[in-house]
Short mmCIF file of C-alpha atoms and ligand atoms in Angstrom, two decimals:
data_model
loop_
_atom_site.label_atom_id
_atom_site.label_comp_id
_atom_site.label_asym_id
_atom_site.label_seq_id
_atom_site.Cartn_x
_atom_site.Cartn_y
_atom_site.Cartn_z
CA MET R 3 23.65 72.66 -58.25
CA ASN R 4 24.50 69.40 -58.01
CA ILE R 5 23.83 68.12 -54.34
CA ILE R 6 24.27 64.21 -52.24
CA LEU R 7 22.35 63.49 -49.78
CA ILE R 8 23.63 60.56 -47.76
CA GLY R 9 21.07 59.12 -44.92
CA ALA R 10 20.55 55.43 -43.91
CA GLN R 11 17.18 53.79 -44.79
CA GLY R 12 14.55 55.16 -42.84
CA SER R 13 16.45 58.30 -42.20
CA GLY R 14 13.97 60.45 -44.49
CA LYS R 15 16.09 60.87 -47.02
CA GLY R 16 14.11 60.03 -50.38
CA THR R 17 11.24 62.39 -48.80
CA GLN R 18 13.66 65.34 -48.08
CA ALA R 19 15.64 64.88 -51.43
CA ALA R 20 11.95 65.34 -52.97
CA MET R 21 10.78 68.44 -51.80
CA LEU R 22 14.38 69.52 -51.71
CA ALA R 23 14.96 69.05 -55.56
CA GLN R 24 11.83 70.66 -56.07
CA SER R 25 12.66 73.72 -53.94
CA LEU R 26 15.65 73.85 -56.20
CA GLY R 27 14.19 73.30 -59.23
CA ILE R 28 16.76 70.52 -59.60
CA ARG R 29 16.41 66.59 -60.41
CA HIS R 30 15.51 64.10 -57.82
CA ILE R 31 17.72 60.74 -58.83
CA ALA R 32 17.15 57.83 -56.41
CA SER R 33 19.07 54.81 -57.11
CA GLY R 34 17.17 52.42 -55.66
CA ASP R 35 14.20 54.20 -57.14
CA LEU R 36 16.03 53.56 -60.25
CA PHE R 37 16.33 49.79 -59.24
CA ARG R 38 12.88 49.28 -58.62
CA GLN R 39 11.35 50.68 -61.58
CA ALA R 40 14.05 48.21 -63.99
CA ILE R 41 12.77 45.32 -62.02
CA ASP R 42 8.98 45.98 -62.48
CA ALA R 43 9.58 46.50 -66.19
CA GLN R 44 11.52 43.65 -66.23
CA ASN R 45 14.27 44.46 -68.11
CA ASP R 46 18.33 43.69 -68.17
CA LEU R 47 19.31 46.11 -65.31
CA GLY R 48 16.20 44.88 -63.16
CA MET R 49 17.21 41.15 -63.80
CA GLN R 50 20.94 41.59 -63.00
CA ALA R 51 19.97 43.70 -59.56
CA LYS R 52 17.00 41.97 -58.39
CA THR R 53 19.07 38.89 -56.37
CA TYR R 54 21.14 41.47 -54.42
CA ILE R 55 17.90 44.00 -53.66
CA GLU R 56 16.39 41.35 -52.27
CA ARG R 57 18.97 40.18 -50.30
CA GLY R 58 19.98 43.65 -48.80
CA ASP R 59 23.05 43.50 -50.61
CA LEU R 60 24.25 46.34 -52.42
CA VAL R 61 24.48 46.19 -56.53
CA PRO R 62 27.91 45.66 -57.90
CA ASP R 63 29.78 49.05 -58.53
CA ASN R 64 29.60 48.87 -62.71
CA ILE R 65 26.06 48.08 -62.70
CA THR R 66 25.34 50.89 -60.60
CA VAL R 67 27.56 53.68 -61.68
CA ARG R 68 26.44 52.88 -65.10
CA MET R 69 22.53 53.38 -64.39
CA ILE R 70 23.57 56.51 -62.56
CA LEU R 71 25.97 57.95 -64.85
CA ASP R 72 23.44 57.22 -68.60
CA ARG R 73 20.60 59.08 -66.41
CA ILE R 74 22.27 62.05 -65.41
CA GLU R 75 23.33 62.45 -69.11
CA GLN R 76 19.78 63.39 -69.84
CA PRO R 77 18.94 66.65 -70.74
CA ASP R 78 16.44 67.01 -67.69
CA CYS R 79 19.42 66.56 -65.61
CA ALA R 80 21.29 69.73 -67.30
CA ALA R 81 19.79 72.13 -64.73
CA GLY R 82 21.30 69.88 -61.25
CA VAL R 83 20.84 66.64 -59.63
CA LEU R 84 19.63 65.61 -56.09
CA PHE R 85 21.68 62.59 -55.67
CA ASP R 86 19.96 60.16 -53.36
CA GLY R 87 21.02 56.82 -52.61
CA PHE R 88 24.21 57.29 -54.82
CA PRO R 89 27.51 57.37 -54.14
CA ARG R 90 26.89 54.57 -51.30
CA THR R 91 30.91 53.28 -51.42
CA ILE R 92 34.36 55.18 -52.01
CA ALA R 93 34.36 53.73 -55.58
CA GLN R 94 31.03 54.70 -57.02
CA ALA R 95 31.72 58.47 -55.12
CA GLU R 96 35.36 58.48 -57.54
CA ALA R 97 33.48 57.57 -60.31
CA LEU R 98 30.83 60.13 -59.91
CA ASP R 99 33.68 62.53 -59.39
CA SER R 100 35.86 61.82 -62.85
CA GLU R 101 32.65 61.83 -64.81
CA LEU R 102 31.43 64.90 -63.46
CA VAL R 103 35.01 66.64 -63.96
CA HIS R 104 34.51 64.95 -68.02
CA ILE R 105 30.86 66.79 -68.28
CA GLY R 106 32.34 69.92 -66.81
CA ARG R 107 30.22 70.09 -63.81
CA GLN R 108 31.05 69.08 -60.00
CA ILE R 109 29.30 68.08 -56.54
CA ASP R 110 28.72 71.65 -54.47
CA VAL R 111 27.74 70.16 -51.64
CA THR R 112 27.18 66.89 -49.85
CA VAL R 113 24.43 66.80 -47.01
CA TYR R 114 24.35 63.63 -44.32
CA LEU R 115 21.01 63.20 -42.43
CA SER R 116 22.21 61.60 -39.26
CA VAL R 117 19.47 59.50 -37.22
CA PRO R 118 19.89 57.43 -34.47
CA ARG R 119 19.78 53.40 -35.42
CA GLU R 120 16.84 52.54 -33.33
CA VAL R 121 15.15 55.22 -34.52
CA LEU R 122 15.90 54.00 -38.18
CA LEU R 123 14.37 50.45 -36.99
CA LYS R 124 11.13 51.85 -35.61
CA ARG R 125 10.50 54.27 -38.67
CA LEU R 126 10.93 51.51 -41.38
CA SER R 127 8.98 48.90 -39.57
CA GLY R 128 6.36 51.24 -40.30
CA ARG R 129 7.34 52.37 -43.59
CA TYR R 130 5.05 51.96 -46.99
CA ILE R 131 5.68 52.48 -50.63
CA CYS R 132 3.35 53.40 -53.54
CA ARG R 133 3.38 50.94 -56.12
CA ALA R 134 3.21 53.85 -59.31
CA ASN R 135 5.64 56.01 -57.93
CA GLN R 136 7.60 55.27 -54.71
CA HIS R 137 5.33 57.77 -52.85
CA VAL R 138 6.75 57.20 -48.89
CA TYR R 139 3.83 56.97 -46.13
CA ASN R 140 4.60 55.65 -42.16
CA ILE R 141 1.76 53.97 -40.72
CA ASN R 142 2.34 55.34 -37.32
CA THR R 143 3.53 58.98 -38.07
CA ARG R 144 2.68 59.78 -41.72
CA PRO R 145 -0.82 57.19 -42.65
CA PRO R 146 -2.39 57.68 -46.12
CA LYS R 147 -5.89 59.14 -46.15
CA VAL R 148 -7.44 55.67 -47.13
CA ALA R 149 -5.44 52.74 -45.95
CA GLY R 150 -3.36 50.98 -47.95
CA ILE R 151 -4.08 53.88 -50.88
CA CYS R 152 -1.71 56.52 -51.91
CA ASP R 153 -2.94 59.86 -51.52
CA LEU R 154 -1.24 61.16 -54.41
CA ASP R 155 -1.84 59.00 -57.33
CA GLY R 156 -4.33 56.30 -55.98
CA SER R 157 -2.27 53.47 -56.10
CA GLU R 158 -1.80 50.05 -53.73
CA LEU R 159 0.79 50.48 -50.94
CA TYR R 160 3.31 47.99 -49.98
CA GLN R 161 5.90 47.25 -47.34
CA ARG R 162 9.14 46.36 -49.33
CA SER R 163 10.32 42.95 -48.38
CA ASP R 164 13.68 44.63 -47.92
CA ASP R 165 12.46 46.76 -45.28
CA ARG R 166 11.62 43.12 -43.59
CA GLY R 167 13.44 40.94 -41.40
CA GLU R 168 17.06 40.11 -41.98
CA ALA R 169 17.46 42.06 -45.04
CA VAL R 170 16.99 45.42 -42.97
CA GLN R 171 19.61 44.86 -40.19
CA LYS R 172 22.04 43.70 -43.40
CA ARG R 173 21.17 47.25 -45.20
CA LEU R 174 21.92 49.08 -41.83
CA ASP R 175 25.07 47.18 -41.21
CA ILE R 176 25.97 48.50 -44.69
CA PHE R 177 25.04 51.91 -44.19
CA PHE R 178 27.26 52.24 -40.89
CA ASN R 179 30.38 50.35 -41.92
CA GLU R 180 30.33 51.20 -45.42
CA THR R 181 28.34 53.98 -46.91
CA LEU R 182 29.22 56.47 -43.62
CA ARG R 183 32.74 56.61 -44.91
CA LEU R 184 31.58 58.81 -47.68
CA THR R 185 31.38 61.69 -45.10
CA ASP R 186 35.17 61.35 -44.62
CA TYR R 187 35.58 61.71 -48.20
CA TYR R 188 33.38 64.92 -48.75
CA ALA R 189 34.35 66.32 -45.84
CA ALA R 190 37.98 65.94 -47.26
CA GLN R 191 36.91 67.80 -50.01
CA HIS R 192 35.51 70.45 -47.97
CA LYS R 193 31.70 69.53 -49.22
CA LEU R 194 30.19 68.25 -46.12
CA GLU R 195 27.38 69.45 -43.94
CA GLU R 196 25.33 67.56 -41.24
CA ILE R 197 21.89 67.95 -40.26
CA ASN R 198 19.69 66.44 -37.55
CA GLY R 199 17.19 64.15 -39.37
CA ASN R 200 15.45 63.19 -35.93
CA GLN R 201 13.31 65.93 -35.84
CA GLY R 202 9.80 66.76 -37.93
CA ILE R 203 9.81 66.65 -42.02
CA GLU R 204 9.20 70.70 -41.76
CA GLN R 205 12.13 71.18 -39.63
CA VAL R 206 14.57 69.06 -41.39
CA HIS R 207 13.84 70.80 -44.90
CA GLU R 208 13.98 74.00 -43.18
CA ALA R 209 18.00 72.88 -41.72
CA LEU R 210 18.42 71.53 -45.17
CA VAL R 211 17.77 74.81 -47.17
CA ARG R 212 19.28 76.89 -44.91
CA GLN R 213 22.33 74.82 -44.38
CA ILE R 214 23.19 74.43 -48.11
CA ARG R 215 22.10 78.14 -48.56
CA GLU R 216 24.88 78.53 -46.41
CA HIS R 217 27.30 76.41 -47.90
CA ARG R 218 26.83 78.12 -50.95
CA ASP R 219 27.53 81.60 -49.65
CA THR R 220 30.82 80.43 -48.16
CA THR R 221 32.25 79.00 -50.94
CA ALA R 222 30.87 81.31 -53.35
P1 AMP Q 309 17.28 52.07 -51.78
O1 AMP Q 309 15.68 52.00 -52.15
O2 AMP Q 309 18.16 53.47 -51.84
O3 AMP Q 309 16.84 51.71 -50.21
O4 AMP Q 309 18.13 51.16 -52.49
C1 AMP Q 309 17.39 50.09 -52.52
C2 AMP Q 309 18.38 48.49 -52.64
O5 AMP Q 309 18.80 49.17 -54.20
C3 AMP Q 309 19.90 48.86 -51.71
O6 AMP Q 309 19.44 47.65 -50.80
C4 AMP Q 309 20.64 48.13 -52.92
O7 AMP Q 309 20.47 46.74 -52.93
C5 AMP Q 309 19.99 49.17 -54.27
N1 AMP Q 309 21.18 50.11 -54.10
C6 AMP Q 309 20.22 51.40 -54.49
N2 AMP Q 309 21.13 52.09 -54.32
C7 AMP Q 309 22.70 51.44 -54.59
C8 AMP Q 309 23.98 51.98 -54.90
N3 AMP Q 309 24.25 53.37 -54.95
N4 AMP Q 309 25.16 51.12 -54.68
C9 AMP Q 309 24.81 49.80 -54.70
N5 AMP Q 309 23.00 49.41 -54.70
C10 AMP Q 309 22.36 50.15 -54.80
#
């Protein structure tokens, strides 16, 4: 099964994607995590992506699409993929669709996790992630057991530079002006579900599992 989770920065998309991928036994692929790993590794991809990411801009489609298509061809993606943060533009969605057709697969369902902008801004101001594995915390609503340290792997927690200042506003503008157009793209394919993301983590998770199951049953 291949699923896309659409949600703004701070919508809880990353947390939900990790939980959902585990429940469904499919691979969680987060484009932002792949870019940050490439930047840490100081490889070519990281060098190409760094300036765009620091400014809060989208990395150009050709770089992003290549990275994702290479990743989903790996054997650990054969059972299915949960896409988190990709696609973000119509061009990316079209490139993904044509590649999936090429390898005899398809997107089964896309879920939009909807959260109002003012709630997103509040959540982002408290968001911290861990250096080693990008586990997400919120110092107001979901703090780690020991301040500044990841509960799961003991690595340092830090606030992303693009979660602050102008970059965060720019990223939300891009989401609401551009990425949200993907909901029309997938609705036209009868593959769109929407969930209220402004609820507790467990409630959102249950709603996601339920909606995906219902979608699968009605389209089977
Ligand atoms: P994220 O962790 O998903 O918020 O992504 C962090 C940054 O990586 C974004 O602000 C973009 O600069 C870049 N990025 C991640 N995914 C994409 C994508 N699908 N297309 C273009 N840029 C992306």
